[in-house]
């Protein structure tokens, strides 16, 4: 029983350590200064359920920084979320026998049968364990793009974006940690600043 408890504790600490290594990146460009305590209206480009949760997170983070949330505000903070699935290659079939028909359709020549005895790339009868391993070509990514515009003159005051190699469908709570980091950079220039995803 004691060994089981120790093993469980080790696995939990390992899982926690793995999640702690997940990181996000934030970038931002400031075009004009933003007056402290300004009133801001927050709007998502897509009213999905997830974005409505992020909308509340944006408003909470802005209030914490001393900004006022108002639907009649001249400053409009717009955000968009992009969730792209990764792509993989390899891990295909490992046929030992390949059948193919001849180009001569007269019926004189029989179909061709090829026995795959040895193939260094895909494996064969003599090396069945030699198969192309599945590898990631592009990782899954989640990104939040944010802009702050003045509706009175149409000028952009600031824009920022944050990204991570994690799909929102896999860990939506981790992506919500991006919001305070983005708002911390509001009105500033930020270049490739990394932060932990929790």
XYZ file of N, CA, C and O in Angstrom:
792
model
N 0.831 -1.196 0.000
C 0.000 0.000 0.000
C 0.873 1.257 0.000
O 0.584 2.231 -0.677
N 1.964 1.197 0.786
C 2.864 2.341 0.864
C 3.519 2.604 -0.476
O 3.657 3.753 -0.906
N 3.899 1.525 -1.194
C 4.520 1.684 -2.509
C 3.535 2.305 -3.493
O 3.894 3.136 -4.319
N 2.273 1.883 -3.422
C 1.238 2.424 -4.304
C 1.060 3.924 -4.076
O 0.934 4.702 -5.022
N 1.045 4.344 -2.812
C 0.896 5.768 -2.484
C 2.082 6.575 -3.004
O 1.919 7.673 -3.531
N 3.301 6.011 -2.836
C 4.483 6.709 -3.329
C 4.467 6.825 -4.843
O 4.818 7.865 -5.407
N 4.040 5.751 -5.525
C 3.950 5.766 -6.984
C 2.923 6.786 -7.443
O 3.156 7.536 -8.393
N 1.778 6.853 -6.769
C 0.731 7.817 -7.122
C 1.227 9.244 -6.951
O 0.985 10.115 -7.792
N 1.927 9.495 -5.843
C 2.465 10.839 -5.595
C 3.481 11.225 -6.658
O 3.517 12.367 -7.123
N 4.308 10.257 -7.065
C 5.307 10.522 -8.103
C 4.642 10.858 -9.421
O 5.038 11.809 -10.106
N 3.609 10.100 -9.797
C 2.911 10.343 -11.056
C 2.208 11.694 -11.056
O 2.198 12.405 -12.061
N 1.619 12.068 -9.916
C 0.953 13.367 -9.822
C 1.957 14.514 -9.940
O 1.700 15.510 -10.617
N 3.107 14.375 -9.293
C 4.124 15.422 -9.376
C 4.699 15.506 -10.786
O 5.003 16.590 -11.282
N 4.814 14.353 -11.457
C 5.311 14.329 -12.830
C 4.333 15.036 -13.757
O 4.722 15.824 -14.611
N 3.037 14.769 -13.571
C 2.012 15.422 -14.386
C 1.996 16.913 -14.148
O 1.872 17.720 -15.069
N 2.143 17.325 -12.900
C 2.169 18.752 -12.580
C 3.387 19.423 -13.186
O 3.313 20.528 -13.712
N 4.518 18.718 -13.139
C 5.730 19.274 -13.728
C 5.620 19.415 -15.223
O 6.096 20.372 -15.817
N 4.949 18.458 -15.871
C 4.786 18.523 -17.323
C 3.934 19.714 -17.727
O 4.240 20.421 -18.670
N 2.826 19.962 -16.994
C 1.959 21.078 -17.331
C 2.636 22.408 -17.051
O 2.349 23.413 -17.689
N 3.565 22.427 -16.073
C 4.238 23.672 -15.737
C 5.174 24.113 -16.849
O 5.516 25.282 -16.944
N 5.616 23.168 -17.698
C 6.530 23.517 -18.769
C 5.820 24.138 -19.965
O 6.470 24.668 -20.848
N 4.484 24.062 -20.007
C 3.749 24.669 -21.110
C 3.884 26.180 -21.021
O 3.699 26.769 -19.972
N 4.246 26.791 -22.154
C 4.475 28.223 -22.165
C 3.682 28.905 -23.262
O 3.323 28.286 -24.265
N 3.420 30.168 -23.044
C 2.804 31.005 -24.052
C 3.727 32.165 -24.369
O 4.668 32.453 -23.625
N 3.464 32.836 -25.493
C 4.234 34.007 -25.892
C 3.278 35.172 -26.095
O 2.171 34.994 -26.618
N 3.703 36.356 -25.692
C 2.884 37.551 -25.896
C 3.723 38.608 -26.607
O 4.923 38.748 -26.353
N 3.078 39.306 -27.547
C 3.687 40.408 -28.281
C 2.698 41.561 -28.298
O 1.481 41.342 -28.269
N 3.211 42.784 -28.368
C 2.323 43.943 -28.419
C 3.039 45.123 -29.071
O 4.265 45.234 -28.999
N 2.234 45.981 -29.723
C 2.759 47.190 -30.354
C 1.878 48.357 -29.927
O 0.650 48.304 -30.087
N 2.496 49.402 -29.381
C 1.768 50.588 -28.953
C 1.936 51.687 -30.003
O 3.052 51.988 -30.422
N 0.815 52.275 -30.425
C 0.846 53.341 -31.419
C 0.617 54.715 -30.786
O 1.173 55.710 -31.234
N -0.212 54.761 -29.759
C -0.497 56.007 -29.047
C -0.709 55.691 -27.570
O -1.132 54.578 -27.233
N -0.452 56.646 -26.692
C -0.664 56.387 -25.258
C -2.145 56.206 -24.925
O -3.010 56.784 -25.578
N -2.405 55.377 -23.922
C -3.771 55.130 -23.464
C -3.926 55.800 -22.095
O -3.215 55.452 -21.154
N -4.845 56.766 -21.978
C -5.023 57.440 -20.685
C -5.426 56.454 -19.597
O -6.249 55.555 -19.819
N -4.825 56.598 -18.422
C -5.151 55.713 -17.293
C -6.620 55.874 -16.910
O -7.165 56.978 -16.929
N -7.248 54.776 -16.566
C -8.644 54.783 -16.133
C -9.647 55.012 -17.246
O -10.812 55.326 -16.976
N -9.222 54.860 -18.507
C -10.125 55.063 -19.644
C -11.285 54.084 -19.611
O -11.171 52.963 -19.095
N -12.405 54.512 -20.194
C -13.548 53.609 -20.359
C -13.330 52.802 -21.631
O -12.961 53.346 -22.677
N -13.547 51.495 -21.546
C -13.297 50.584 -22.675
C -14.499 49.669 -22.862
O -15.083 49.173 -21.892
N -14.863 49.464 -24.117
C -15.896 48.496 -24.474
C -15.207 47.286 -25.075
O -14.417 47.412 -26.017
N -15.465 46.098 -24.538
C -14.829 44.864 -25.005
C -15.807 44.097 -25.886
O -16.953 43.882 -25.501
N -15.328 43.670 -27.054
C -16.194 42.890 -27.947
C -15.392 41.776 -28.616
O -14.278 41.992 -29.099
N -15.954 40.572 -28.663
C -15.336 39.478 -29.417
C -15.813 39.522 -30.869
O -16.929 39.963 -31.154
N -14.977 39.065 -31.790
C -15.404 38.983 -33.184
C -16.319 37.791 -33.411
O -17.047 37.744 -34.394
N -16.288 36.843 -32.483
C -17.112 35.639 -32.586
C -17.751 35.393 -31.223
O -17.061 35.290 -30.224
N -19.071 35.314 -31.183
C -19.786 35.125 -29.914
C -19.934 33.653 -29.533
O -21.003 33.222 -29.103
N -18.867 32.874 -29.682
C -18.912 31.473 -29.269
C -18.954 31.400 -27.748
O -18.645 32.372 -27.051
N -19.342 30.243 -27.223
C -19.407 30.064 -25.771
C -18.049 30.322 -25.117
O -17.958 30.955 -24.065
N -16.983 29.815 -25.753
C -15.639 30.003 -25.209
C -15.258 31.483 -25.204
O -14.685 31.995 -24.238
N -15.595 32.197 -26.278
C -15.245 33.616 -26.356
C -16.023 34.457 -25.362
O -15.531 35.484 -24.893
N -17.238 34.041 -25.027
C -18.003 34.767 -24.014
C -17.365 34.607 -22.643
O -17.406 35.522 -21.812
N -16.751 33.441 -22.400
C -15.996 33.240 -21.155
C -14.770 34.148 -21.145
O -14.457 34.806 -20.144
N -14.070 34.213 -22.302
C -12.892 35.067 -22.401
C -13.270 36.540 -22.301
O -12.502 37.347 -21.767
N -14.445 36.899 -22.803
C -14.936 38.280 -22.696
C -15.020 38.710 -21.231
O -14.549 39.790 -20.862
N -15.587 37.853 -20.407
C -15.673 38.150 -18.968
C -14.281 38.257 -18.349
O -14.036 39.107 -17.483
N -13.348 37.411 -18.820
C -11.972 37.460 -18.303
C -11.291 38.771 -18.698
O -10.546 39.354 -17.899
N -11.524 39.223 -19.935
C -10.955 40.499 -20.378
C -11.475 41.652 -19.520
O -10.712 42.513 -19.071
N -12.787 41.680 -19.303
C -13.384 42.757 -18.517
C -12.856 42.752 -17.079
O -12.559 43.813 -16.510
N -12.713 41.564 -16.514
C -12.194 41.447 -15.146
C -10.751 41.953 -15.068
O -10.379 42.679 -14.141
N -9.922 41.569 -16.054
C -8.513 41.984 -16.058
C -8.386 43.491 -16.264
O -7.525 44.139 -15.655
N -9.248 44.071 -17.110
C -9.214 45.519 -17.339
C -9.613 46.290 -16.080
O -8.990 47.297 -15.727
N -10.656 45.812 -15.396
C -11.084 46.460 -14.148
C -9.967 46.413 -13.105
O -9.754 47.379 -12.359
N -9.270 45.289 -13.069
C -8.178 45.133 -12.105
C -7.052 46.132 -12.381
O -6.344 46.552 -11.467
N -6.903 46.530 -13.647
C -5.875 47.497 -14.033
C -6.368 48.933 -13.921
O -5.650 49.873 -14.274
N -7.617 49.123 -13.450
C -8.123 50.473 -13.227
C -8.937 51.055 -14.361
O -9.310 52.230 -14.312
N -9.224 50.247 -15.384
C -10.038 50.737 -16.494
C -11.524 50.528 -16.181
O -11.888 49.666 -15.390
N -12.368 51.304 -16.839
C -13.814 51.213 -16.666
C -14.410 50.493 -17.868
O -14.008 50.748 -19.007
N -15.360 49.618 -17.630
C -16.042 48.900 -18.710
C -17.361 49.606 -19.002
O -18.182 49.797 -18.097
N -17.547 50.003 -20.257
C -18.757 50.725 -20.638
C -19.112 50.441 -22.093
O -18.227 50.450 -22.964
N -20.405 50.212 -22.362
C -20.850 49.979 -23.737
C -20.811 51.256 -24.570
O -20.819 51.202 -25.797
N -20.777 52.401 -23.906
C -20.746 53.696 -24.607
C -19.331 54.259 -24.720
O -19.167 55.424 -25.113
N -18.328 53.454 -24.400
C -16.945 53.940 -24.405
C -16.469 54.254 -25.822
O -16.891 53.619 -26.798
N -15.567 55.240 -25.917
C -14.962 55.576 -27.213
C -13.861 54.597 -27.592
O -13.568 54.419 -28.771
N -13.249 53.977 -26.603
C -12.191 52.992 -26.865
C -12.806 51.598 -26.943
O -13.525 51.181 -26.037
N -12.505 50.905 -28.026
C -13.079 49.574 -28.253
C -11.958 48.554 -28.318
O -11.063 48.644 -29.173
N -11.991 47.596 -27.402
C -11.036 46.487 -27.399
C -11.712 45.298 -28.079
O -12.722 44.794 -27.594
N -11.150 44.880 -29.209
C -11.702 43.767 -29.988
C -10.735 42.596 -29.913
O -9.524 42.771 -30.054
N -11.269 41.398 -29.682
C -10.394 40.217 -29.666
C -10.953 39.109 -30.548
O -12.156 38.992 -30.766
N -10.025 38.306 -31.047
C -10.358 37.165 -31.904
C -9.519 35.983 -31.469
O -8.330 36.135 -31.153
N -10.111 34.801 -31.442
C -9.371 33.593 -31.078
C -9.220 32.698 -32.296
O -10.140 32.568 -33.107
N -8.056 32.092 -32.410
C -7.757 31.190 -33.523
C -7.203 29.899 -32.939
O -6.210 29.920 -32.210
N -7.837 28.794 -33.249
C -7.430 27.484 -32.740
C -7.165 26.585 -33.936
O -8.089 26.228 -34.665
N -5.897 26.257 -34.187
C -5.554 25.438 -35.352
C -5.002 24.092 -34.910
O -4.150 24.016 -34.020
N -5.507 23.041 -35.528
C -5.046 21.685 -35.219
C -3.710 21.443 -35.896
O -3.430 21.985 -36.968
N -2.876 20.631 -35.273
C -1.581 20.291 -35.843
C -1.713 19.254 -36.942
O -2.793 18.729 -37.215
N -0.606 18.977 -37.594
C -0.591 17.944 -38.638
C 0.569 16.996 -38.387
O 1.591 17.382 -37.813
N 0.379 15.778 -38.801
C 1.359 14.723 -38.556
C 1.653 13.979 -39.841
O 0.879 14.030 -40.801
N 2.770 13.281 -39.851
C 3.126 12.473 -40.996
C 3.719 11.160 -40.499
O 4.187 11.059 -39.374
N 3.707 10.149 -41.386
C 4.282 8.847 -41.045
C 3.276 7.947 -40.374
O 2.102 8.259 -40.235
N 3.772 6.805 -39.933
C 2.932 5.846 -39.239
C 1.942 5.142 -40.139
O 0.909 4.676 -39.692
N 2.251 5.058 -41.429
C 1.330 4.435 -42.373
C 1.386 2.919 -42.310
O 1.975 2.317 -41.416
N 0.767 2.286 -43.292
C 0.706 0.828 -43.321
C 2.073 0.233 -43.641
O 2.944 0.903 -44.203
N 2.232 -1.021 -43.314
C 3.475 -1.735 -43.566
C 3.137 -3.022 -44.320
O 3.160 -4.109 -43.749
N 2.801 -2.933 -45.612
C 2.363 -4.134 -46.331
C 3.530 -5.081 -46.620
O 4.596 -4.648 -47.038
N 3.299 -6.357 -46.373
C 4.293 -7.365 -46.723
C 4.092 -7.841 -48.156
O 5.015 -8.290 -48.809
N 2.857 -7.755 -48.635
C 2.537 -8.179 -50.001
C 1.851 -7.027 -50.715
O 0.920 -6.415 -50.194
N 2.328 -6.688 -51.919
C 1.722 -5.654 -52.733
C 1.234 -6.274 -54.034
O 1.974 -6.990 -54.699
N -0.012 -5.995 -54.367
C -0.605 -6.484 -55.609
C -0.815 -5.315 -56.551
O -1.266 -4.245 -56.133
N -0.497 -5.510 -57.821
C -0.751 -4.472 -58.817
C -1.073 -5.132 -60.145
O -0.564 -6.206 -60.465
N -1.924 -4.480 -60.915
C -2.330 -4.999 -62.209
C -1.346 -4.528 -63.275
O -0.718 -3.488 -63.150
N -1.212 -5.297 -64.351
C -0.335 -4.917 -65.446
C -1.025 -3.890 -66.335
O -2.254 -3.810 -66.397
N -0.195 -3.110 -67.032
C -0.747 -2.124 -67.952
C -1.409 -2.803 -69.148
O -2.308 -2.246 -69.771
N -0.962 -4.010 -69.448
C -1.546 -4.766 -70.563
C -2.876 -5.359 -70.117
O -2.921 -6.243 -69.271
N -3.966 -4.833 -70.644
C -5.302 -5.267 -70.243
C -5.861 -6.394 -71.124
O -7.050 -6.649 -71.105
N -4.985 -7.039 -71.885
C -5.471 -8.105 -72.773
C -5.747 -9.405 -72.037
O -6.365 -10.314 -72.577
N -5.284 -9.510 -70.827
C -5.498 -10.721 -70.045
C -4.432 -11.767 -70.265
O -4.506 -12.863 -69.728
N -3.405 -11.447 -71.078
C -2.331 -12.399 -71.344
C -1.378 -12.477 -70.154
O -0.969 -13.563 -69.750
N -1.055 -11.310 -69.569
C -0.121 -11.283 -68.441
C -0.903 -11.219 -67.132
O -1.889 -10.484 -67.011
N -0.453 -11.973 -66.169
C -1.126 -12.021 -64.860
C -0.770 -10.778 -64.043
O 0.243 -10.124 -64.302
N -1.595 -10.441 -63.074
C -1.259 -9.323 -62.188
C 0.064 -9.569 -61.474
O 0.475 -10.709 -61.252
N 0.747 -8.489 -61.113
C 2.052 -8.570 -60.485
C 1.890 -8.690 -58.971
O 1.110 -7.978 -58.352
N 2.637 -9.613 -58.366
C 2.652 -9.791 -56.918
C 4.064 -9.496 -56.421
O 5.032 -10.062 -56.921
N 4.181 -8.582 -55.448
C 5.484 -8.185 -54.942
C 5.552 -8.520 -53.454
O 4.760 -8.025 -52.661
N 6.500 -9.394 -53.072
C 6.730 -9.715 -51.664
C 7.790 -8.766 -51.118
O 8.900 -8.712 -51.619
N 7.415 -8.054 -50.091
C 8.317 -7.084 -49.482
C 9.159 -7.805 -48.436
O 8.766 -7.930 -47.279
N 10.355 -8.316 -48.850
C 11.217 -9.042 -47.929
C 11.955 -8.112 -46.977
O 12.010 -8.363 -45.773
N 12.516 -7.019 -47.526
C 13.299 -6.106 -46.692
C 13.190 -4.702 -47.262
O 13.445 -4.472 -48.429
N 12.799 -3.770 -46.421
C 12.717 -2.377 -46.820
C 13.203 -1.538 -45.642
O 12.612 -1.570 -44.559
N 14.290 -0.806 -45.855
C 14.890 -0.074 -44.735
C 14.012 1.065 -44.237
O 14.121 1.486 -43.084
N 13.137 1.597 -45.092
C 12.288 2.717 -44.676
C 10.973 2.253 -44.065
O 10.538 2.759 -43.040
N 10.317 1.259 -44.695
C 8.980 0.863 -44.264
C 8.943 -0.467 -43.529
O 7.962 -0.785 -42.873
N 9.969 -1.262 -43.664
C 9.959 -2.578 -43.039
C 9.422 -3.634 -43.993
O 8.733 -3.326 -44.963
N 9.735 -4.894 -43.705
C 9.298 -6.003 -44.538
C 9.233 -7.272 -43.731
O 9.203 -7.246 -42.498
N 9.242 -8.429 -44.434
C 9.167 -9.712 -43.749
C 10.376 -9.950 -42.848
O 10.266 -10.564 -41.786
N 11.568 -9.499 -43.281
C 12.781 -9.725 -42.496
C 13.020 -8.636 -41.444
O 13.799 -8.849 -40.517
N 12.413 -7.494 -41.602
C 12.552 -6.419 -40.597
C 11.188 -5.770 -40.343
O 10.969 -4.601 -40.656
N 10.255 -6.530 -39.735
C 8.889 -6.025 -39.556
C 8.779 -4.848 -38.591
O 7.807 -4.108 -38.632
N 9.786 -4.671 -37.716
C 9.705 -3.586 -36.744
C 10.146 -2.242 -37.319
O 10.028 -1.221 -36.662
N 10.673 -2.265 -38.525
C 11.170 -1.025 -39.140
C 10.008 -0.325 -39.858
O 9.711 -0.582 -41.000
N 9.321 0.533 -39.128
C 8.235 1.313 -39.707
C 8.502 2.780 -39.480
O 9.139 3.173 -38.495
N 8.000 3.586 -40.384
C 8.156 5.030 -40.239
C 7.345 5.496 -39.042
O 6.163 5.215 -38.925
N 8.006 6.185 -38.148
C 7.345 6.661 -36.936
C 6.511 7.909 -37.239
O 6.850 8.709 -38.089
N 5.409 8.024 -36.506
C 4.582 9.219 -36.627
C 5.318 10.407 -36.019
O 5.843 10.311 -34.917
N 5.379 11.494 -36.743
C 6.044 12.686 -36.216
C 5.197 13.920 -36.505
O 4.470 13.974 -37.482
N 5.325 14.897 -35.626
C 4.561 16.127 -35.755
C 5.232 17.043 -36.760
O 6.420 17.317 -36.651
N 4.461 17.502 -37.728
C 4.965 18.466 -38.701
C 4.696 19.876 -38.200
O 5.580 20.718 -38.166
N 3.473 20.148 -37.798
C 3.125 21.435 -37.184
C 2.311 21.163 -35.926
O 1.378 20.362 -35.958
N 2.649 21.801 -34.802
C 1.902 21.558 -33.561
C 0.556 22.270 -33.572
O 0.326 23.189 -34.363
N -0.328 21.832 -32.700
C -1.586 22.550 -32.511
C -1.264 23.900 -31.868
O -0.365 24.000 -31.037
N -1.986 24.931 -32.287
C -1.720 26.265 -31.757
C -3.017 26.979 -31.411
O -4.031 26.788 -32.061
N -2.943 27.793 -30.363
C -4.055 28.663 -29.990
C -3.518 30.075 -29.920
O -2.440 30.324 -29.391
N -4.280 31.020 -30.467
C -3.819 32.410 -30.533
C -4.976 33.355 -30.239
O -6.112 33.104 -30.647
N -4.669 34.431 -29.528
C -5.637 35.497 -29.269
C -5.064 36.789 -29.847
O -3.950 37.192 -29.485
N -5.796 37.402 -30.771
C -5.418 38.698 -31.338
C -6.298 39.779 -30.717
O -7.522 39.627 -30.675
N -5.683 40.867 -30.267
C -6.410 41.935 -29.578
C -6.028 43.281 -30.184
O -4.847 43.533 -30.452
N -7.025 44.147 -30.402
C -6.771 45.507 -30.865
C -7.536 46.488 -29.987
O -8.595 46.158 -29.447
N -6.997 47.689 -29.853
C -7.674 48.763 -29.126
C -7.757 49.964 -30.066
O -6.730 50.527 -30.453
N -8.979 50.351 -30.441
C -9.206 51.433 -31.388
C -10.052 52.536 -30.764
O -10.886 52.278 -29.883
N -9.840 53.756 -31.258
C -10.633 54.910 -30.846
C -11.709 55.127 -31.911
O -11.396 55.474 -33.049
N -12.969 54.937 -31.536
C -14.043 55.024 -32.528
C -14.337 56.462 -32.960
O -14.989 56.678 -33.979
N -13.838 57.446 -32.210
C -14.090 58.839 -32.579
C -13.291 59.262 -33.809
O -13.733 60.101 -34.589
N -12.107 58.686 -33.979
C -11.280 59.053 -35.137
C -10.814 57.848 -35.947
O -10.120 58.001 -36.953
N -11.176 56.623 -35.495
C -10.808 55.408 -36.230
C -9.356 55.009 -36.097
O -8.897 54.099 -36.787
N -8.607 55.644 -35.197
C -7.184 55.338 -35.053
C -6.966 54.179 -34.091
O -7.669 54.037 -33.104
N -5.977 53.396 -34.428
C -5.589 52.279 -33.556
C -4.567 52.761 -32.539
O -3.550 53.347 -32.882
N -4.864 52.484 -31.273
C -3.963 52.892 -30.201
C -2.957 51.800 -29.839
O -1.821 52.093 -29.460
N -3.394 50.559 -29.962
C -2.554 49.445 -29.496
C -3.057 48.144 -30.107
O -4.251 48.006 -30.419
N -2.158 47.202 -30.290
C -2.563 45.841 -30.655
C -1.598 44.846 -30.053
O -0.414 45.133 -29.884
N -2.135 43.705 -29.671
C -1.318 42.662 -29.062
C -1.823 41.288 -29.455
O -2.954 41.140 -29.930
N -1.002 40.304 -29.271
C -1.393 38.940 -29.573
C -0.598 37.979 -28.691
O 0.526 38.259 -28.298
N -1.240 36.880 -28.383
C -0.613 35.860 -27.553
C -0.879 34.497 -28.180
O -1.958 34.267 -28.736
N 0.099 33.614 -28.105
C -0.051 32.297 -28.724
C 0.593 31.226 -27.856
O 1.458 31.510 -27.026
N 0.145 29.999 -28.072
C 0.725 28.855 -27.364
C 0.542 27.609 -28.206
O -0.356 27.535 -29.049
N 1.432 26.635 -28.000
C 1.340 25.354 -28.699
C 0.415 24.425 -27.929
O 0.813 23.364 -27.464
N -0.821 24.844 -27.806
C -1.810 24.043 -27.089
C -3.165 24.322 -27.701
O -3.488 25.458 -28.011
N -3.951 23.269 -27.921
C -5.280 23.455 -28.507
C -6.273 23.835 -27.416
O -6.235 23.289 -26.315
N -7.139 24.770 -27.697
C -8.116 25.236 -26.711
C -9.054 24.109 -26.298
O -9.540 24.051 -25.183
N -9.296 23.160 -27.215
C -10.190 22.056 -26.889
C -9.546 21.087 -25.902
O -10.225 20.358 -25.203
N -8.201 21.092 -25.850
C -7.489 20.188 -24.948
C -7.437 20.756 -23.541
O -7.677 20.075 -22.563
N -7.130 22.050 -23.414
C -6.983 22.665 -22.097
C -7.474 24.112 -22.138
O -6.680 25.045 -22.200
N -8.801 24.326 -22.128
C -9.321 25.692 -22.211
C -8.937 26.567 -21.030
O -8.774 27.772 -21.176
N -8.765 25.972 -19.831
C -8.407 26.789 -18.664
C -7.010 27.380 -18.808
O -6.741 28.484 -18.334
N -6.107 26.656 -19.482
C -4.746 27.171 -19.673
C -4.754 28.389 -20.581
O -4.003 29.345 -20.365
N -5.620 28.395 -21.586
C -5.661 29.530 -22.505
C -6.217 30.775 -21.826
O -5.886 31.894 -22.224
N -7.018 30.604 -20.789
C -7.577 31.763 -20.072
C -6.493 32.512 -19.299
O -6.675 33.692 -18.975
N -5.374 31.856 -19.013
C -4.281 32.542 -18.327
C -3.589 33.546 -19.245
O -2.789 34.358 -18.774
N -3.893 33.490 -20.547
C -3.304 34.448 -21.485
C -3.868 35.855 -21.280
O -3.178 36.846 -21.535
N -5.124 35.945 -20.830
C -5.817 37.235 -20.783
C -5.116 38.255 -19.868
O -4.808 39.363 -20.302
N -4.829 37.919 -18.601
C -4.145 38.910 -17.745
C -2.787 39.334 -18.290
O -2.384 40.483 -18.138
N -2.083 38.397 -18.951
C -0.768 38.723 -19.511
C -0.915 39.721 -20.655
O -0.131 40.670 -20.783
N -1.942 39.520 -21.491
C -2.186 40.460 -22.594
C -2.525 41.841 -22.042
O -1.995 42.855 -22.497
N -3.403 41.882 -21.054
C -3.817 43.171 -20.483
C -2.661 43.853 -19.744
O -2.578 45.082 -19.715
N -1.753 43.081 -19.173
C -0.556 43.676 -18.547
C 0.264 44.450 -19.574
O 0.953 45.412 -19.234
N 0.203 44.019 -20.839
C 0.954 44.690 -21.904
C 0.174 45.787 -22.598
O 0.669 46.375 -23.560
N -1.029 46.087 -22.137
C -1.864 47.110 -22.768
C -1.177 48.471 -22.715
O -0.768 48.935 -21.652
N -1.041 49.101 -23.881
C -0.378 50.398 -23.970
C 1.138 50.326 -24.028
O 1.810 51.353 -24.068
N 1.690 49.100 -24.054
C 3.149 48.939 -24.063
C 3.589 48.225 -25.338
O 2.792 47.617 -26.054
N 4.894 48.265 -25.580
C 5.522 47.453 -26.623
C 6.114 46.216 -25.963
O 6.895 46.332 -25.015
N 5.734 45.070 -26.422
C 6.209 43.809 -25.841
C 6.714 42.926 -26.979
O 6.044 42.795 -28.018
N 7.857 42.305 -26.804
C 8.416 41.448 -27.844
C 8.753 40.063 -27.303
O 9.619 39.917 -26.450
N 8.027 39.082 -27.805
C 8.296 37.663 -27.513
C 8.498 37.384 -26.026
O 9.454 36.726 -25.624
N 7.589 37.877 -25.200
C 7.689 37.620 -23.768
C 7.000 36.291 -23.451
O 5.846 36.091 -23.775
N 7.746 35.393 -22.831
C 7.174 34.091 -22.492
C 6.568 34.115 -21.093
O 6.988 34.889 -20.228
N 5.570 33.270 -20.903
C 4.922 33.154 -19.599
C 4.390 31.741 -19.449
O 4.079 31.073 -20.433
N 4.281 31.245 -18.216
C 3.803 29.869 -18.008
C 2.287 29.781 -18.167
O 1.560 30.693 -17.777
N 1.839 28.684 -18.743
C 0.404 28.402 -18.843
C 0.025 27.473 -17.702
O 0.641 26.428 -17.517
N -0.967 27.825 -16.910
C -1.348 27.012 -15.754
C -2.695 26.377 -15.974
O -3.547 26.944 -16.601
